[in-house]
Short mmCIF file of C-alpha atoms and ligand atoms in Angstrom, two decimals:
data_model
loop_
_atom_site.label_atom_id
_atom_site.label_comp_id
_atom_site.label_asym_id
_atom_site.label_seq_id
_atom_site.Cartn_x
_atom_site.Cartn_y
_atom_site.Cartn_z
CA UNK A 72 -18.09 245.43 91.74
CA UNK A 73 -15.07 246.02 93.99
CA UNK A 74 -15.29 248.51 96.83
CA UNK A 75 -12.10 250.44 97.62
CA UNK A 76 -11.44 252.12 100.92
CA UNK A 77 -8.90 254.85 100.20
CA UNK A 78 -7.35 256.69 103.16
CA UNK A 79 -5.92 260.18 102.67
CA UNK A 80 -7.72 260.55 99.34
CA UNK A 81 -7.98 264.33 99.72
CA UNK A 82 -4.20 264.72 99.69
CA UNK A 83 -1.81 264.97 96.76
CA UNK A 84 -1.25 261.35 95.71
CA UNK A 85 -4.57 260.08 97.06
CA UNK A 86 -6.63 262.52 94.98
CA UNK A 87 -4.60 261.77 91.85
CA UNK A 88 -5.11 258.05 92.49
CA UNK A 89 -8.89 258.51 92.83
CA UNK A 90 -8.99 260.44 89.54
CA UNK A 91 -6.88 257.75 87.90
CA UNK A 92 -9.10 254.94 89.15
CA UNK A 93 -12.35 256.55 87.98
CA UNK A 94 -10.75 257.32 84.62
CA UNK A 95 -9.71 253.67 84.32
CA UNK A 96 -12.69 251.82 85.81
CA UNK A 97 -15.57 254.34 85.55
CA UNK A 98 -18.70 252.92 87.17
CA UNK A 99 -17.18 249.46 87.65
CA UNK A 100 -15.71 250.25 91.07
CA UNK A 101 -16.87 252.03 94.20
CA UNK A 102 -14.53 254.28 96.21
CA UNK A 103 -14.94 255.35 99.81
CA UNK A 104 -12.45 258.06 100.69
CA UNK A 105 -11.69 258.52 104.37
CA UNK A 106 -9.69 261.62 105.24
CA UNK A 107 -9.35 263.80 108.35
CA UNK A 108 -8.82 266.90 106.17
CA UNK A 109 -5.69 268.15 107.88
CA UNK A 110 -3.93 271.20 106.41
CA UNK A 111 -2.82 268.87 103.57
CA UNK A 112 -6.25 267.49 102.71
CA UNK A 113 -8.37 269.50 100.32
CA UNK A 114 -11.75 268.42 98.98
CA UNK A 115 -11.34 270.90 96.14
CA UNK A 116 -8.95 268.29 94.67
CA UNK A 117 -11.94 265.99 94.20
CA UNK A 118 -14.68 268.30 93.00
CA UNK A 119 -14.75 266.51 89.62
CA UNK A 120 -15.76 263.23 91.25
CA UNK A 121 -17.87 264.26 94.24
CA UNK A 122 -21.19 263.95 92.36
CA UNK A 123 -20.55 260.37 91.29
CA UNK A 124 -22.90 257.75 92.72
CA UNK A 125 -19.97 255.38 93.19
CA UNK A 126 -17.93 257.82 95.33
CA UNK A 127 -18.39 258.56 99.03
CA UNK A 128 -16.38 260.84 101.29
CA UNK A 129 -16.13 260.15 105.03
CA UNK A 130 -14.44 262.71 107.24
CA UNK A 131 -12.64 260.70 109.90
CA UNK A 132 -9.26 260.30 111.53
CA UNK A 133 -7.52 256.98 110.81
CA UNK A 134 -6.64 256.80 114.52
CA UNK A 135 -10.36 256.77 115.38
CA UNK A 136 -10.93 253.03 115.81
CA UNK A 137 -14.73 253.28 116.09
CA UNK A 138 -15.11 255.42 112.98
CA UNK A 139 -12.88 253.10 110.93
CA UNK A 140 -14.53 249.90 112.20
CA UNK A 141 -17.93 251.41 111.35
CA UNK A 142 -16.88 251.90 107.71
CA UNK A 143 -15.90 248.22 107.51
CA UNK A 144 -19.12 247.13 109.25
CA UNK A 145 -21.34 249.14 106.90
CA UNK A 146 -19.52 248.27 103.67
CA UNK A 147 -18.04 245.10 102.17
CA UNK A 148 -14.57 246.49 101.53
CA UNK A 149 -12.48 244.57 98.98
CA UNK A 150 -9.42 246.76 98.72
CA UNK A 151 -7.75 249.14 101.13
CA UNK A 152 -5.30 251.64 99.67
CA UNK A 153 -3.66 253.39 102.59
CA UNK A 154 -2.19 256.82 101.78
CA UNK A 155 -3.18 258.84 104.87
CA UNK A 156 -0.08 260.13 106.61
CA UNK A 157 1.78 263.19 107.74
CA UNK A 158 4.11 263.54 104.79
CA UNK A 159 6.47 266.50 105.10
CA UNK A 160 10.02 265.96 106.37
CA UNK A 161 10.50 269.58 107.53
CA UNK A 162 7.35 269.44 109.65
CA UNK A 163 8.49 266.13 111.14
CA UNK A 164 11.70 267.78 112.31
CA UNK A 165 9.71 270.46 114.14
CA UNK A 166 6.93 268.24 115.49
CA UNK A 167 7.67 264.49 115.36
CA UNK A 168 4.83 263.31 117.61
CA UNK A 169 1.99 263.80 115.17
CA UNK A 170 3.99 261.68 112.70
CA UNK A 171 4.11 258.81 115.17
CA UNK A 172 0.44 259.22 115.94
CA UNK A 173 -0.88 259.33 112.37
CA UNK A 174 1.68 257.22 110.56
CA UNK A 175 2.25 254.48 113.13
CA UNK A 176 -0.89 254.35 115.28
CA UNK A 177 -3.11 255.26 112.32
CA UNK A 178 -1.66 252.39 110.28
CA UNK A 179 -2.15 250.02 113.22
CA UNK A 180 -5.80 251.09 113.42
CA UNK A 181 -6.30 250.49 109.71
CA UNK A 182 -4.65 247.07 109.88
CA UNK A 183 -6.71 246.02 112.89
CA UNK A 184 -9.97 247.16 111.36
CA UNK A 185 -9.28 245.35 108.08
CA UNK A 186 -8.16 242.21 109.91
CA UNK A 187 -11.28 242.22 112.05
CA UNK A 188 -13.54 242.62 109.03
CA UNK A 189 -11.75 240.14 106.77
CA UNK A 190 -10.64 237.34 109.11
CA UNK A 191 -12.59 234.05 109.05
CA UNK A 192 -13.14 231.89 112.16
CA UNK A 193 -10.28 229.57 111.12
CA UNK A 194 -7.81 232.47 111.01
CA UNK A 195 -7.62 232.67 107.20
CA UNK A 196 -8.94 235.65 105.30
CA UNK A 197 -11.93 236.10 103.01
CA UNK A 198 -11.06 235.42 99.38
CA UNK A 199 -9.74 238.32 97.30
CA UNK A 200 -9.29 240.93 100.03
CA UNK A 201 -6.19 243.12 99.71
CA UNK A 202 -4.55 245.91 101.68
CA UNK A 203 -1.94 248.13 100.02
CA UNK A 204 0.29 250.23 102.24
CA UNK A 205 1.71 253.22 100.38
CA UNK A 206 5.21 254.01 101.56
CA UNK A 207 8.34 255.83 100.58
CA UNK A 208 11.92 255.16 99.50
CA UNK A 209 13.04 257.39 102.40
CA UNK A 210 12.84 254.36 104.72
CA UNK A 211 16.07 253.08 103.09
CA UNK A 212 18.05 256.10 104.26
CA UNK A 213 20.53 257.95 102.09
CA UNK A 214 22.86 256.95 99.24
CA UNK A 215 26.19 258.55 98.47
CA UNK A 216 27.03 259.94 95.04
CA UNK A 217 28.07 256.55 93.57
CA UNK A 218 25.84 256.48 90.46
CA UNK A 219 25.60 252.68 90.61
CA UNK A 220 24.13 252.56 94.13
CA UNK A 221 20.35 252.09 94.31
CA UNK A 222 17.62 251.18 96.76
CA UNK A 223 16.39 247.61 96.21
CA UNK A 224 13.54 245.84 98.02
CA UNK A 225 16.27 243.99 99.91
CA UNK A 226 18.10 247.14 101.06
CA UNK A 227 18.11 247.37 104.85
CA UNK A 228 15.92 250.03 106.39
CA UNK A 229 17.93 252.98 107.71
CA UNK A 230 15.56 255.94 108.17
CA UNK A 231 16.95 259.25 109.38
CA UNK A 232 14.18 261.84 109.65
CA UNK A 233 11.25 261.50 112.05
CA UNK A 234 9.05 261.24 108.93
CA UNK A 235 10.97 258.33 107.43
CA UNK A 236 11.31 256.67 110.85
CA UNK A 237 7.53 256.79 111.27
CA UNK A 238 6.96 255.40 107.75
CA UNK A 239 9.54 252.66 108.39
CA UNK A 240 7.70 251.76 111.60
CA UNK A 241 4.41 251.58 109.75
CA UNK A 242 5.98 249.37 107.06
CA UNK A 243 7.26 247.05 109.81
CA UNK A 244 3.79 246.78 111.26
CA UNK A 245 2.40 245.77 107.88
CA UNK A 246 5.21 243.22 107.52
CA UNK A 247 4.41 241.90 111.01
CA UNK A 248 0.73 241.43 110.06
CA UNK A 249 1.72 239.60 106.88
CA UNK A 250 4.22 237.36 108.71
CA UNK A 251 2.11 236.69 111.79
CA UNK A 252 -1.43 236.42 110.42
CA UNK A 253 -0.80 235.97 106.67
CA UNK A 254 -2.74 239.21 106.39
CA UNK A 255 -3.25 239.87 102.64
CA UNK A 256 -1.16 242.95 101.98
CA UNK A 257 1.49 244.59 99.84
CA UNK A 258 3.84 247.48 100.46
CA UNK A 259 5.02 249.91 97.81
CA UNK A 260 8.03 252.15 98.42
CA UNK A 261 7.98 254.98 95.94
CA UNK A 262 10.37 257.81 95.13
CA UNK A 263 9.46 261.53 95.17
CA UNK A 264 6.25 262.34 93.30
CA UNK A 265 5.38 265.51 91.43
CA UNK A 266 2.27 266.68 89.61
CA UNK A 267 -1.06 268.49 90.13
CA UNK A 268 -2.57 269.01 93.60
CA UNK A 269 0.69 268.85 95.55
CA UNK A 270 0.68 271.10 98.57
CA UNK A 271 3.17 273.96 98.03
CA UNK A 272 5.32 273.11 101.04
CA UNK A 273 7.11 270.54 98.87
CA UNK A 274 9.97 271.60 96.60
CA UNK A 275 8.35 271.63 93.14
CA UNK A 276 5.03 273.42 93.84
CA UNK A 277 6.76 275.75 96.31
CA UNK A 278 9.25 276.84 93.67
CA UNK A 279 6.55 277.25 91.00
CA UNK A 280 4.41 279.30 93.36
CA UNK A 281 7.28 281.52 94.55
CA UNK A 282 8.64 281.98 91.04
CA UNK A 283 5.29 283.20 89.77
CA UNK A 284 5.05 285.59 92.72
CA UNK A 285 8.61 286.92 92.15
CA UNK A 286 9.71 285.61 95.56
CA UNK A 287 13.02 283.99 96.55
CA UNK A 288 13.46 280.32 95.70
CA UNK A 289 14.93 278.68 98.81
CA UNK A 290 17.49 275.96 98.08
CA UNK A 291 18.73 274.01 101.08
CA UNK A 292 22.47 273.56 101.60
CA UNK A 293 24.52 273.30 98.39
CA UNK A 294 21.50 272.35 96.26
CA UNK A 295 23.19 269.11 95.20
CA UNK A 296 20.99 266.67 97.11
CA UNK A 297 19.45 264.21 94.67
CA UNK A 298 15.84 263.04 94.49
CA UNK A 299 14.37 260.52 92.01
CA UNK A 300 11.22 262.16 90.59
CA UNK A 301 8.14 260.32 89.35
CA UNK A 302 4.99 261.79 87.79
CA UNK A 303 2.15 261.12 90.21
CA UNK A 304 -0.12 259.40 87.68
CA UNK A 305 2.59 256.80 87.11
CA UNK A 306 2.59 256.12 90.84
CA UNK A 307 -1.22 255.73 90.81
CA UNK A 308 -0.91 253.25 87.97
CA UNK A 309 1.78 251.29 89.83
CA UNK A 310 -0.41 250.99 92.93
CA UNK A 311 -3.30 249.65 90.90
CA UNK A 312 -1.04 247.21 89.03
CA UNK A 313 0.53 245.94 92.25
CA UNK A 314 -2.92 245.25 93.70
CA UNK A 315 -4.15 243.50 90.58
CA UNK A 316 -1.03 241.73 89.34
CA UNK A 317 1.47 241.68 92.22
CA UNK A 318 2.18 238.74 94.49
CA UNK A 319 0.61 239.07 97.92
CA UNK A 320 2.98 239.75 100.83
CA UNK A 321 5.57 241.31 98.52
CA UNK A 322 7.15 244.75 98.59
CA UNK A 323 7.61 246.64 95.34
CA UNK A 324 9.87 249.65 94.82
CA UNK A 325 8.39 252.26 92.48
CA UNK A 326 10.54 254.76 90.60
CA UNK A 327 11.53 255.77 87.10
CA UNK A 328 15.31 256.33 87.11
CA UNK A 329 14.89 260.06 87.07
CA UNK A 330 17.49 261.42 89.44
CA UNK A 331 17.99 265.15 89.62
CA UNK A 332 19.88 267.49 91.89
CA UNK A 333 17.58 270.00 93.58
CA UNK A 334 19.32 272.93 91.90
CA UNK A 335 18.64 271.36 88.48
CA UNK A 336 14.94 271.12 89.36
CA UNK A 337 14.80 274.76 90.42
CA UNK A 338 16.56 275.94 87.26
CA UNK A 339 14.33 273.76 85.05
CA UNK A 340 11.24 275.33 86.61
CA UNK A 341 12.58 278.84 85.95
CA UNK A 342 13.44 277.91 82.34
CA UNK A 343 10.07 276.32 81.61
CA UNK A 344 8.14 279.18 83.23
CA UNK A 345 10.08 281.71 81.17
CA UNK A 346 9.14 279.79 78.02
CA UNK A 347 5.49 279.60 79.01
CA UNK A 348 5.00 283.23 80.08
CA UNK A 349 4.17 285.83 77.42
CA UNK A 350 6.75 288.56 76.97
CA UNK A 351 4.09 291.06 78.01
CA UNK A 352 3.47 289.26 81.32
CA UNK A 353 5.06 291.37 84.10
CA UNK A 354 5.97 288.16 85.98
CA UNK A 355 8.43 287.21 83.25
CA UNK A 356 10.63 290.27 83.80
CA UNK A 357 11.17 289.31 87.46
CA UNK A 358 11.86 285.66 86.75
CA UNK A 359 15.54 284.71 86.62
CA UNK A 360 18.16 282.58 88.37
CA UNK A 361 18.75 285.63 90.61
CA UNK A 362 15.70 284.54 92.62
CA UNK A 363 17.58 281.42 93.79
CA UNK A 364 18.58 281.79 97.42
CA UNK A 365 20.80 279.22 99.13
CA UNK A 366 19.49 278.85 102.69
CA UNK A 367 20.45 276.92 105.83
CA UNK A 368 20.41 273.20 105.17
CA UNK A 369 17.71 270.88 106.49
CA UNK A 370 18.85 269.06 109.66
CA UNK A 371 19.99 265.51 108.83
CA UNK A 372 19.33 266.15 105.12
CA UNK A 373 19.49 262.84 103.18
CA UNK A 374 21.93 263.23 100.30
CA UNK A 375 20.55 261.01 97.59
CA UNK A 376 17.57 258.75 96.90
CA UNK A 377 17.49 256.44 93.87
CA UNK A 378 15.13 253.54 93.29
CA UNK A 379 15.91 250.35 91.38
CA UNK A 380 12.52 249.52 89.86
CA UNK A 381 13.66 246.19 88.36
CA UNK A 382 11.27 243.99 90.34
CA UNK A 383 8.05 245.86 89.53
CA UNK A 384 9.09 246.01 85.87
CA UNK A 385 9.97 242.32 85.64
CA UNK A 386 7.15 240.83 87.72
CA UNK A 387 4.31 243.21 86.92
CA UNK A 388 5.31 244.97 83.71
CA UNK A 389 5.01 248.47 85.19
CA UNK A 390 7.05 251.26 83.68
CA UNK A 391 6.64 255.02 83.98
CA UNK A 392 4.88 256.60 80.99
CA UNK A 393 5.58 260.27 81.59
CA UNK A 394 9.10 261.49 80.99
CA UNK A 395 10.29 264.29 83.25
CA UNK A 396 10.50 266.89 80.47
CA UNK A 397 6.84 266.35 79.62
CA UNK A 398 5.67 265.83 83.22
CA UNK A 399 7.25 268.97 84.61
CA UNK A 400 5.73 271.05 81.79
CA UNK A 401 2.30 269.51 82.43
CA UNK A 402 2.70 270.21 86.13
CA UNK A 403 3.75 273.83 85.67
CA UNK A 404 0.85 274.41 83.27
CA UNK A 405 -1.54 272.90 85.80
CA UNK A 406 -0.41 275.33 88.54
CA UNK A 407 -0.64 278.15 86.00
CA UNK A 408 -4.24 277.27 85.14
CA UNK A 409 -5.22 276.70 88.78
CA UNK A 410 -4.12 279.90 90.41
CA UNK A 411 -7.33 279.89 92.46
CA UNK A 412 -6.39 276.45 93.91
CA UNK A 413 -2.98 277.78 94.91
CA UNK A 414 -4.54 280.87 96.50
CA UNK A 415 -6.97 278.77 98.52
CA UNK A 416 -4.34 276.40 99.88
CA UNK A 417 -1.77 279.08 100.64
CA UNK A 418 -4.09 281.28 102.67
CA UNK A 419 -4.43 281.25 106.45
CA UNK A 420 -2.42 278.73 108.41
CA UNK A 421 -0.01 277.99 105.62
CA UNK A 422 1.20 281.59 105.54
CA UNK A 423 2.08 281.32 109.22
CA UNK A 424 3.90 278.05 108.57
CA UNK A 425 5.87 279.59 105.71
CA UNK A 426 6.97 282.53 107.85
CA UNK A 427 8.03 280.19 110.66
CA UNK A 428 10.02 277.87 108.38
CA UNK A 429 11.77 280.33 106.08
CA UNK A 430 12.05 283.76 107.71
CA UNK A 431 15.08 282.78 109.77
CA UNK A 432 16.74 280.52 107.19
P1 NAD B 1132 -0.34 264.58 101.58
O1 NAD B 1132 0.25 265.20 102.81
O2 NAD B 1132 -0.53 265.43 100.37
O3 NAD B 1132 -1.76 263.95 101.94
C1 NAD B 1132 -2.00 263.25 103.12
C2 NAD B 1132 -3.51 263.11 103.28
O4 NAD B 1132 -3.74 262.35 104.47
C3 NAD B 1132 -4.23 264.44 103.45
O5 NAD B 1132 -5.41 264.45 102.68
C4 NAD B 1132 -4.56 264.49 104.93
O6 NAD B 1132 -5.74 265.22 105.24
C5 NAD B 1132 -4.74 263.01 105.24
N1 NAD B 1132 -4.48 262.71 106.66
C6 NAD B 1132 -3.42 263.11 107.40
N2 NAD B 1132 -3.56 262.65 108.67
C7 NAD B 1132 -4.72 261.94 108.70
C8 NAD B 1132 -5.38 261.21 109.71
N3 NAD B 1132 -4.88 261.12 110.95
N4 NAD B 1132 -6.54 260.58 109.39
C9 NAD B 1132 -7.04 260.65 108.14
N5 NAD B 1132 -6.47 261.35 107.15
C10 NAD B 1132 -5.30 261.98 107.42
O7 NAD B 1132 0.59 263.33 101.28
P2 NAD B 1132 0.97 262.67 99.88
O8 NAD B 1132 2.18 263.35 99.36
O9 NAD B 1132 -0.24 262.57 99.05
O10 NAD B 1132 1.42 261.23 100.38
C11 NAD B 1132 0.48 260.16 100.48
C12 NAD B 1132 1.18 258.90 100.94
O11 NAD B 1132 2.21 258.57 100.02
C13 NAD B 1132 1.88 259.05 102.30
O12 NAD B 1132 1.69 257.85 103.01
C14 NAD B 1132 3.34 259.26 101.94
O13 NAD B 1132 4.18 258.77 102.97
C15 NAD B 1132 3.45 258.42 100.69
N6 NAD B 1132 4.48 258.85 99.72
C16 NAD B 1132 4.55 260.14 99.32
C17 NAD B 1132 5.51 260.51 98.36
C18 NAD B 1132 5.59 261.93 97.84
O14 NAD B 1132 6.50 262.24 97.08
N7 NAD B 1132 4.67 262.81 98.18
C19 NAD B 1132 6.38 259.55 97.85
C20 NAD B 1132 6.26 258.22 98.30
C21 NAD B 1132 5.30 257.89 99.23
P1 TYD B 1133 10.65 267.79 99.57
O1 TYD B 1133 9.81 268.21 98.41
O2 TYD B 1133 10.34 268.33 100.91
O3 TYD B 1133 10.65 266.19 99.59
P2 TYD B 1133 11.56 265.16 100.45
O4 TYD B 1133 12.27 265.89 101.53
O5 TYD B 1133 10.53 264.23 101.00
O6 TYD B 1133 12.48 264.52 99.47
O7 TYD B 1133 12.16 268.16 99.25
C1 TYD B 1133 12.79 267.70 98.07
C2 TYD B 1133 14.24 268.15 98.12
O8 TYD B 1133 14.27 269.59 98.00
C3 TYD B 1133 14.94 267.83 99.43
O9 TYD B 1133 16.28 267.49 99.16
C4 TYD B 1133 14.88 269.14 100.21
C5 TYD B 1133 14.91 270.19 99.13
N1 TYD B 1133 14.17 271.46 99.41
C6 TYD B 1133 14.79 272.70 99.19
O10 TYD B 1133 15.97 272.76 98.79
N2 TYD B 1133 14.06 273.82 99.43
C7 TYD B 1133 12.78 273.80 99.90
O11 TYD B 1133 12.18 274.88 100.14
C8 TYD B 1133 12.15 272.52 100.10
C9 TYD B 1133 10.74 272.43 100.60
C10 TYD B 1133 12.89 271.38 99.84
#
């Protein structure tokens, strides 16, 4: 039975990945989830799995070398899947240091701990061990509006925001470990994810939450920035397939050719919500395009991201299963049915953050 060490498993993609893995492998794997439970980590995301005998949660910071080494000493870890990170671009613009600390130093700590546990006296590594570093397409920078321009695995890194710079640095560290030590790893660079359990500071859950509350829907700049959206379960599947079928030391770009302008996303959410709400629901009367409010643009706002997923398709056979039309409806329904989840995560500190970020925009 393989033992997985998942970092950041209480966050958006990490918790979806853990659900995906238990759905796929049941009792045939063991998962240890290590998460510091920052504002973005929520154990409520995992209440369906917490009773399982093959699941363990450890509250620890990935920068805490002793705590991470202890996990490796006490368990024979076969796979590391490293999600833990500070993940929000707007926060990185306000406070870059924590991004360097968690994303760069935290990744270095994880790499060192895995290397220490897996390295044999002759400098090779124990058979079958694998480390997967989960990264983003934002490391490649920004594309212009040429519809034939894409990010490939060979595209040079050109990060702009403190977030993407910190992720690029962490990717480089992983590459350095692979090149220097032949450390058994892979990197995946994925496009924007959407789906259940995403913290409502990100565009899609923020717009759903505001729309249901009859609040303004803030659109940065001219609303024409493009993101390439992927349903989170498809990302989880890609990560698993890369670890099981990918070539070690390789990078794989993950995306589903689903480019949308931000304004299109916002309008789609309004349209779908209006279809879903009963005519008698008072929220429906307030819900229209009039809620859209163009606000001051994000500093250094990347114009367009678009992944070329040719390599992962050709070498591994991965393709997204959920089309945007279906995925966005599923996502909206999920937030609808989990109003209590939204209330819990938007209370307290997040309200202060929201006021700070948007009141002056
Ligand atoms: P998230 O912010 O929802 O979750 C991050 C998780 O990491 C949280 O549970 C948080 O508590 C934990 N964490 C943060 N700092 C920690 C620390 N120092 N020690 C231990 N745990 C810590 O992020 P997400 O959207 O789920 O992203 C997960 C990973 O995927 C990140 O590495 C991100 O760069 C990458 N990624 C995200 C997207 C996206 O669209 N969200 C796309 C591509 C790649
Ligand atoms: P976001 O979800 O923060 O992801 P990322 O910046 O990592 O791509 O933002 C997605 C896009 O939506 C991005 O172009 C910024 C824009 N955006 C808004 O227009 N309004 C908002 O309130 C937010 C949070 C984002």
